[in-house]
Short mmCIF file of C-alpha atoms and ligand atoms in Angstrom, two decimals:
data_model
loop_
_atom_site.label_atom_id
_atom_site.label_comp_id
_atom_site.label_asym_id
_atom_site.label_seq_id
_atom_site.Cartn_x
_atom_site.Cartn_y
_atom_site.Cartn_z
CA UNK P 1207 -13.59 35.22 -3.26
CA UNK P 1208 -9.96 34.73 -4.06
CA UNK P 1209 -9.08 32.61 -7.14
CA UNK P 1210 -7.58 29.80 -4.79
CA UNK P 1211 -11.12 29.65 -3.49
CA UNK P 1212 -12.60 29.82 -7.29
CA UNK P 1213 -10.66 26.79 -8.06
CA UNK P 1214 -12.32 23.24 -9.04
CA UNK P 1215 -15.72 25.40 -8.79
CA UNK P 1216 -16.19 26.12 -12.49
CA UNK P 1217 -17.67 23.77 -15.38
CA UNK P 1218 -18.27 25.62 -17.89
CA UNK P 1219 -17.68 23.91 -21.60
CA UNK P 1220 -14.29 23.16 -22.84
CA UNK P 1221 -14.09 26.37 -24.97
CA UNK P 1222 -15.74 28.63 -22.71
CA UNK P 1223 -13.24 27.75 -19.96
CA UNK P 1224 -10.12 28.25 -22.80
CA UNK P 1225 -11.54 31.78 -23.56
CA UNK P 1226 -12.14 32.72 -20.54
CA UNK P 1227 -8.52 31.74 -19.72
CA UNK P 1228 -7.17 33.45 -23.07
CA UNK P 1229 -5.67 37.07 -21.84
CA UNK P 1230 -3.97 35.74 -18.99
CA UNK P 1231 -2.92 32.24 -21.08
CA UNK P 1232 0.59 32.93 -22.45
CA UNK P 1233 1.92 34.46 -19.24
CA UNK P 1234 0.81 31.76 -17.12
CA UNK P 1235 1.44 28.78 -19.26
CA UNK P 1236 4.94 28.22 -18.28
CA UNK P 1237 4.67 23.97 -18.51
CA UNK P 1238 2.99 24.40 -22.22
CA UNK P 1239 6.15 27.03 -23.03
CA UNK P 1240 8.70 23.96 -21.52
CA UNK P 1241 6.82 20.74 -23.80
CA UNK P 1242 6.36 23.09 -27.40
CA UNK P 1243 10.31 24.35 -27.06
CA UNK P 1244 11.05 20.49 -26.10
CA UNK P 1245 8.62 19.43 -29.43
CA UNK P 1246 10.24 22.04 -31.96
CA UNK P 1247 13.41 20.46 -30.99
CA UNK P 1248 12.29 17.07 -32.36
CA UNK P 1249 11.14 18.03 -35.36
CA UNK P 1250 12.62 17.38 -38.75
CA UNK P 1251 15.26 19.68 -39.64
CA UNK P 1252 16.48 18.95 -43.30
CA UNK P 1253 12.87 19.16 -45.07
CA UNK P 1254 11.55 22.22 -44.83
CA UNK P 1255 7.46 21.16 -44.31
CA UNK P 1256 5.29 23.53 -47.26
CA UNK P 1257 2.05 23.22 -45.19
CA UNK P 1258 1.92 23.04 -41.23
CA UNK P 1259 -1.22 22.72 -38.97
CA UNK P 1260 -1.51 23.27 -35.30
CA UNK P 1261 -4.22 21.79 -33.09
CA UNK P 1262 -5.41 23.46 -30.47
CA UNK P 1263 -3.10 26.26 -30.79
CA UNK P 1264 -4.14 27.97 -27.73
CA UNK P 1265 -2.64 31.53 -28.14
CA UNK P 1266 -0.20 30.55 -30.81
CA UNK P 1267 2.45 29.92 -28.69
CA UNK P 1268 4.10 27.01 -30.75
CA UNK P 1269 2.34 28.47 -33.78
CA UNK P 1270 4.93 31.13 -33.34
CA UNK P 1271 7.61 28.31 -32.78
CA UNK P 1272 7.24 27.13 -35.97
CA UNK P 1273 6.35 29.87 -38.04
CA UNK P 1274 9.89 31.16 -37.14
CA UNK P 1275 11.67 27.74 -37.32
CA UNK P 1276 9.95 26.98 -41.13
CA UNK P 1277 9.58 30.67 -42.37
CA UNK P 1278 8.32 29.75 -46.11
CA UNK P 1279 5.88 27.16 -44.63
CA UNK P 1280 2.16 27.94 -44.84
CA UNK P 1281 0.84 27.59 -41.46
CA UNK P 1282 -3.02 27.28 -40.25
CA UNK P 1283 -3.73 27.17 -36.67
CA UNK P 1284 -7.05 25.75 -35.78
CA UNK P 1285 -8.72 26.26 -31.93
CA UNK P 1286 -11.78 25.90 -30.40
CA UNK P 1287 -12.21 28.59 -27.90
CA UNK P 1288 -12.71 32.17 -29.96
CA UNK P 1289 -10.78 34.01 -27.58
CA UNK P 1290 -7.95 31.77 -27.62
CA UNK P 1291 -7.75 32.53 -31.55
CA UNK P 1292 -8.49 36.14 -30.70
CA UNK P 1293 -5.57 36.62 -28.74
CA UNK P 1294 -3.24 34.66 -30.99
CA UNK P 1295 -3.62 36.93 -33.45
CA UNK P 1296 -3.01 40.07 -31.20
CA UNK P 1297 0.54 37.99 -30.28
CA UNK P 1298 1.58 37.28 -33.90
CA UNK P 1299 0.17 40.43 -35.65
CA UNK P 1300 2.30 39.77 -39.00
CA UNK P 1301 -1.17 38.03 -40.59
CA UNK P 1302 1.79 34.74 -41.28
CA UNK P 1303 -0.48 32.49 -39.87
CA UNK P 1304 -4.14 31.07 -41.20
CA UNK P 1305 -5.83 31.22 -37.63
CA UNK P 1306 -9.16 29.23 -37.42
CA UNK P 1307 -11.78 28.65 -34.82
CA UNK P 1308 -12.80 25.46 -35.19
CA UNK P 1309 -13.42 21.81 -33.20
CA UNK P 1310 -10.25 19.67 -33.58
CA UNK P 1311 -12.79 16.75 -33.96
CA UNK P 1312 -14.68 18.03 -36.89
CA UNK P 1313 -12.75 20.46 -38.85
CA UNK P 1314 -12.89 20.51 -42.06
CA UNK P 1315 -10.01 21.92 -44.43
CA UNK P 1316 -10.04 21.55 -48.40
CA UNK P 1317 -6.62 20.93 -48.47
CA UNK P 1318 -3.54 18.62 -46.88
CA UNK P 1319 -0.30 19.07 -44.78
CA UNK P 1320 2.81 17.73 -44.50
CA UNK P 1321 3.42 18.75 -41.02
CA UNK P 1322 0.58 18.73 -38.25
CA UNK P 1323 1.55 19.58 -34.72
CA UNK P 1324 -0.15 19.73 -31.34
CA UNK P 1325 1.38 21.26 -28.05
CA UNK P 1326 -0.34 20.15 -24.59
CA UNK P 1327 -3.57 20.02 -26.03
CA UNK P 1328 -4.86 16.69 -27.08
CA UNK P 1329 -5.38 15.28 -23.89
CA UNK P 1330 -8.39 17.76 -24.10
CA UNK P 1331 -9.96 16.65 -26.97
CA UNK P 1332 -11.33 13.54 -26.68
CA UNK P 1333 -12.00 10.44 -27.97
CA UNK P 1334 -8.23 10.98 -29.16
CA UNK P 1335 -9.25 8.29 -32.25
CA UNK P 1336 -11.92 11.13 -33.63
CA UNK P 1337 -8.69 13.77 -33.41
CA UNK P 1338 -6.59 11.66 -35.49
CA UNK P 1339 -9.10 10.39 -37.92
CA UNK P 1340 -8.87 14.03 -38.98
CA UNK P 1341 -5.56 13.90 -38.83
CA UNK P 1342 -5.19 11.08 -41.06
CA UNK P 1343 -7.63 13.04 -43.49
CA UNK P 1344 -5.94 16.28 -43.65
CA UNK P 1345 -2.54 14.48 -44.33
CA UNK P 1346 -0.98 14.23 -46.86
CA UNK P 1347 0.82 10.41 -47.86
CA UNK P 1348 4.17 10.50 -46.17
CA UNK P 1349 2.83 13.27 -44.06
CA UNK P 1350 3.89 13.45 -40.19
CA UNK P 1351 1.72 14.50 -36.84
CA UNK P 1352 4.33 15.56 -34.06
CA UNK P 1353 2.52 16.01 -30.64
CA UNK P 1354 3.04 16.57 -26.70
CA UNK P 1355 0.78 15.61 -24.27
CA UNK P 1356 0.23 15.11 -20.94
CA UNK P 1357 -0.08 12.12 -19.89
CA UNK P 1358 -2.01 9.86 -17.15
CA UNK P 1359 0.12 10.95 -13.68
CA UNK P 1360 0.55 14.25 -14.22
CA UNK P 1361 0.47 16.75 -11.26
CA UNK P 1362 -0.13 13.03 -9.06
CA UNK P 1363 1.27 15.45 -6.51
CA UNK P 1364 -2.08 16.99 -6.39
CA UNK P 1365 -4.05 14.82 -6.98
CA UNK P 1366 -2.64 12.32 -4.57
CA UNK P 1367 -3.39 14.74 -1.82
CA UNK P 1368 -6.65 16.12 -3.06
CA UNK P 1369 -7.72 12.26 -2.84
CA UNK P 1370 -6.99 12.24 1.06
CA UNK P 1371 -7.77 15.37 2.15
CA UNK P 1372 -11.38 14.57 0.01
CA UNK P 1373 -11.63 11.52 -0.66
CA UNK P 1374 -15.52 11.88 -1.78
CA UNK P 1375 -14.73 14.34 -4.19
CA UNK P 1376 -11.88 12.62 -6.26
CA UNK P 1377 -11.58 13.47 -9.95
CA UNK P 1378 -13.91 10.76 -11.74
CA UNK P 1379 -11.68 11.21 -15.33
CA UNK P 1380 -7.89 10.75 -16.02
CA UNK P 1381 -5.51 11.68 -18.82
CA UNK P 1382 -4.44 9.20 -21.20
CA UNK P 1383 -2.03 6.76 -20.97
CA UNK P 1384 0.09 5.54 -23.34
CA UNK P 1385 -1.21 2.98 -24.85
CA UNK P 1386 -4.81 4.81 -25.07
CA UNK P 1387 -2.61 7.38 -27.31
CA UNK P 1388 -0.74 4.84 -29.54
CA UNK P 1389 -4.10 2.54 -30.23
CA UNK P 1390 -6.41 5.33 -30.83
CA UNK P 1391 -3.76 6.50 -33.91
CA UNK P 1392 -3.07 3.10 -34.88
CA UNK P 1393 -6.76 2.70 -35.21
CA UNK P 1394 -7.04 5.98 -37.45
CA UNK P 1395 -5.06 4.20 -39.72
CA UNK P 1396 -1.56 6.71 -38.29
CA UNK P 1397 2.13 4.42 -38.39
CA UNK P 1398 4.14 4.94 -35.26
CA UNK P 1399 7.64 6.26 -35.97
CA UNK P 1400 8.47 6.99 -32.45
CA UNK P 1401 7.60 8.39 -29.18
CA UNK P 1402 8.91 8.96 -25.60
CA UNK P 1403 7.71 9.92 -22.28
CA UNK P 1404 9.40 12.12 -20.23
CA UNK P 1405 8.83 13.95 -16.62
CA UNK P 1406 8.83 17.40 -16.83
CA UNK P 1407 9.36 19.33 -13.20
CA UNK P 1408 8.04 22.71 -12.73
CA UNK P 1409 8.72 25.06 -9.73
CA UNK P 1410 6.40 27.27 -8.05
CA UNK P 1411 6.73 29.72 -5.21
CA UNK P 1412 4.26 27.89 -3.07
CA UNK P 1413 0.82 25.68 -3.84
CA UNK P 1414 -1.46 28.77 -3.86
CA UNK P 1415 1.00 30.33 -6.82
CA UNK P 1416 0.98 26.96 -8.64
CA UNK P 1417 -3.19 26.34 -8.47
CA UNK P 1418 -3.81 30.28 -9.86
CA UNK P 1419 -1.31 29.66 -12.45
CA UNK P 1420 -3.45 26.35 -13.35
CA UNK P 1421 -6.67 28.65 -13.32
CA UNK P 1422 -5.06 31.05 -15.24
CA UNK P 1423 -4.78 28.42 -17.99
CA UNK P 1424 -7.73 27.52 -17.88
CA UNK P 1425 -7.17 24.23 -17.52
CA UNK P 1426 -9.15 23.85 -14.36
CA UNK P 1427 -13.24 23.64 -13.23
CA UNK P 1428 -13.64 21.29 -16.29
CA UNK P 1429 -16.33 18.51 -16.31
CA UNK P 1430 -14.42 16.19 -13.79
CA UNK P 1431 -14.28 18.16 -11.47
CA UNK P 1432 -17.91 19.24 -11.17
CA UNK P 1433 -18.90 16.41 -11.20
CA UNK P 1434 -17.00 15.52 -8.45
CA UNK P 1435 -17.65 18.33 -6.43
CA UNK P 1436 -15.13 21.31 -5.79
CA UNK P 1437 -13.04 21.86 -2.98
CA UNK P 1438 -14.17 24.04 -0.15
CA UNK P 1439 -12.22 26.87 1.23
CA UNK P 1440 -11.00 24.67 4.08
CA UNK P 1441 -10.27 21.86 2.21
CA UNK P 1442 -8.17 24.50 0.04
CA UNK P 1443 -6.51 26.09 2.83
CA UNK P 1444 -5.12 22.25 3.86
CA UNK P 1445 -4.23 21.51 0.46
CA UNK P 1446 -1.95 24.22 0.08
CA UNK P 1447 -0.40 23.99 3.50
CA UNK P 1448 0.15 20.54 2.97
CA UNK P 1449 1.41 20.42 -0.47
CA UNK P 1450 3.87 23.31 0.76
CA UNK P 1451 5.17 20.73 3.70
CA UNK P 1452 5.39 17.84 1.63
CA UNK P 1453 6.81 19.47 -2.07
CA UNK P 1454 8.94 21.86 -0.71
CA UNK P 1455 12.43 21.83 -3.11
CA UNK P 1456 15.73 22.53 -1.27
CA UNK P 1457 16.40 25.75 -3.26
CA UNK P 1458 13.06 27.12 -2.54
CA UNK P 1459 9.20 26.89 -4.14
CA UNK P 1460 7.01 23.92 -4.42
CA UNK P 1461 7.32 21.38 -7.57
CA UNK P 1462 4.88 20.24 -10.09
CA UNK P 1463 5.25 16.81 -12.39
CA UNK P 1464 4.07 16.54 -15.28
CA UNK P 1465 4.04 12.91 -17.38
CA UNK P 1466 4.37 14.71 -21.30
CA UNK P 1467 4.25 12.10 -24.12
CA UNK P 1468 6.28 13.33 -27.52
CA UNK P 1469 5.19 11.00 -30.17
CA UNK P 1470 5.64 11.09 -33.87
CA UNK P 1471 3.31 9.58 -36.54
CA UNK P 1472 3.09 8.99 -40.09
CA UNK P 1473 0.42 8.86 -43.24
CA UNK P 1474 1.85 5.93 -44.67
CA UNK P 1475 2.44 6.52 -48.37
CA UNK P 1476 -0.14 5.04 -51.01
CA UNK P 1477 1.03 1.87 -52.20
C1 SAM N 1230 -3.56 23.94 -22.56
S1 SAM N 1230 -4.06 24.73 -24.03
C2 SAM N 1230 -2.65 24.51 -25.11
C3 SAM N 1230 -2.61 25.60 -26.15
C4 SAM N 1230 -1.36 25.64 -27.01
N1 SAM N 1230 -1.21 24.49 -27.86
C5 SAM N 1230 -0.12 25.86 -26.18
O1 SAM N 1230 0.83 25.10 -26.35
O2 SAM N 1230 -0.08 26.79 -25.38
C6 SAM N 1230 -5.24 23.60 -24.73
C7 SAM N 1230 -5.97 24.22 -25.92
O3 SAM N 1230 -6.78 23.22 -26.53
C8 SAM N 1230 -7.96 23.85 -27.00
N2 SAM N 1230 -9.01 22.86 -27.20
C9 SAM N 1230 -9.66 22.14 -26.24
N3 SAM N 1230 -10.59 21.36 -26.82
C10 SAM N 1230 -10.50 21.59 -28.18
C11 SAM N 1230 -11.17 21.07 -29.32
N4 SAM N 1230 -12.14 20.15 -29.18
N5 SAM N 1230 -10.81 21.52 -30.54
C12 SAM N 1230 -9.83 22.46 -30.68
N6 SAM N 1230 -9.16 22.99 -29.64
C13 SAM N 1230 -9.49 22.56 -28.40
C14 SAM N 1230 -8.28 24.84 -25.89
O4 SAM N 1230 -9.18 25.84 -26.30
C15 SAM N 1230 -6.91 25.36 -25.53
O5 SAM N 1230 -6.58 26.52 -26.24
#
């Protein structure tokens, strides 16, 4: 069974999928390399933050970001899927960074940040108003979450034509929008100091390239779409044509959109 074929067909759990994922993750996660280099860029650069957390840090990727752009920072790195933390620490063998597998939505850490920071992984762990009532615990006053996420018409390109070609077997879940993301930290008690949303293009050699690079994440087979039913091998083979016909970029390779949020909150200070 190729991988093309494999894809939609999984549901294992959140974590499972992520570990399963994990060796092939950081060579295949070329849109998650694009949003943490375009988050690291936003960041503060006068203060130098003393304590930094990252959620879901997958692999470490921007783990490694910003244990190189804040050197004297103390920086714990909390995921989920055991694998993902396994290999993380194979990719930053210095022992710099406190890795942790743990549930973004229940962790519990006996001390604050100043600086907590999420790459392309929130839109995973829902209710988003659970992930930043943790936030907003493990904060410290004046304290500042910096995120990416993707956002509520990302890949549409796919999804578009996965809703025609099978209509009965449309995705029953979305991504956030962006109002789900500013009321859910609003309502864990988080001040907006700013955020932006921005379309992020990818290129691919062709659609079968693009949906094993997806599986290779892991980011595919989740709940949605078993429940909706996976793709068969026909309906595969006419996505990918398709998609080839109708995405094709002048210079060559099919392109993928992604919708990536970059929003900054704050702990306000005690008064
Ligand atoms: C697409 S990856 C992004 C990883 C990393 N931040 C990066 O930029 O490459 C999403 C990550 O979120 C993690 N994740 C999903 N649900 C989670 C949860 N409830 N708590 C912690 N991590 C979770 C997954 O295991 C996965 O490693």
């Amino acid at each position: 069974m190729s991988v093309v074929h494999q894809h939609f067909r999984k549901s294992p759990d959140p974590a499972s999928r992520f570990s399963s994922a994990a060796r092939n993750y950081s060579s295949s996660a070329d849109i998650q390399w694009i949003t943490a280099r375009k988050l690291v860029a936003r960041l503060p650069g006068k203060s130098s933050p003393a304590d930094i957390l990252d959620l879901g840090c997958g692999t470490g990727i921007l783990t490694r970001m910003m244990a190189h752009r804040y050197p004297t920072a103390r920086i714990t790195a909390i995921d989920s899927a055991p694998k993902m933390i396994t290999h993380a620490k194979r990719e930053a063998p210095d022992g710099s960074v406190h890795w942790i597998t743990a549930d973004a939505r229940s962790f519990r850490l006996p001390f604050a940040f100043d600086l907590i920071v999420s790459n392309a992984a929130l839109h995973w762990i829902l209710p988003l108003n659970t992930v930043f009532e943790r936030c907003k615990e493990h904060l410290s006053h004046g304290g500042k979450i910096c995120l990416a996420l993707m956002l509520d018409g990302t890949l549409d390109e796919l999804r578009g034509l996965r809703e025609r070609i099978a209509p009965h077997k449309a995705p029953k879940t979305r991504l956030p929008s962006p109002p789900d993301v500013l009321v859910a930290a609003h309502s864990a008690g988080l001040a907006l100091h700013e955020f932006e949303v921005e379309t992020v293009s990818v290129v691919y050699p062709d659609c079968r390239t693009f949906l094993q690079c997806l599986h290779r994440q892991g980011v595919t087979g989740g709940s949605a779409a078993s429940r909706s039913g996976g793709l068969n091998r026909g309906e595969l083979v006419q996505l990918a044509s398709e998609y080839d016909r109708k995405y094709a970029v002048p210079s060559g390779g099919v392109i993928a959109t992604y919708r990536v949020m970059f929003a900054e909150f704050i702990n306000p200070p005690a008064t």
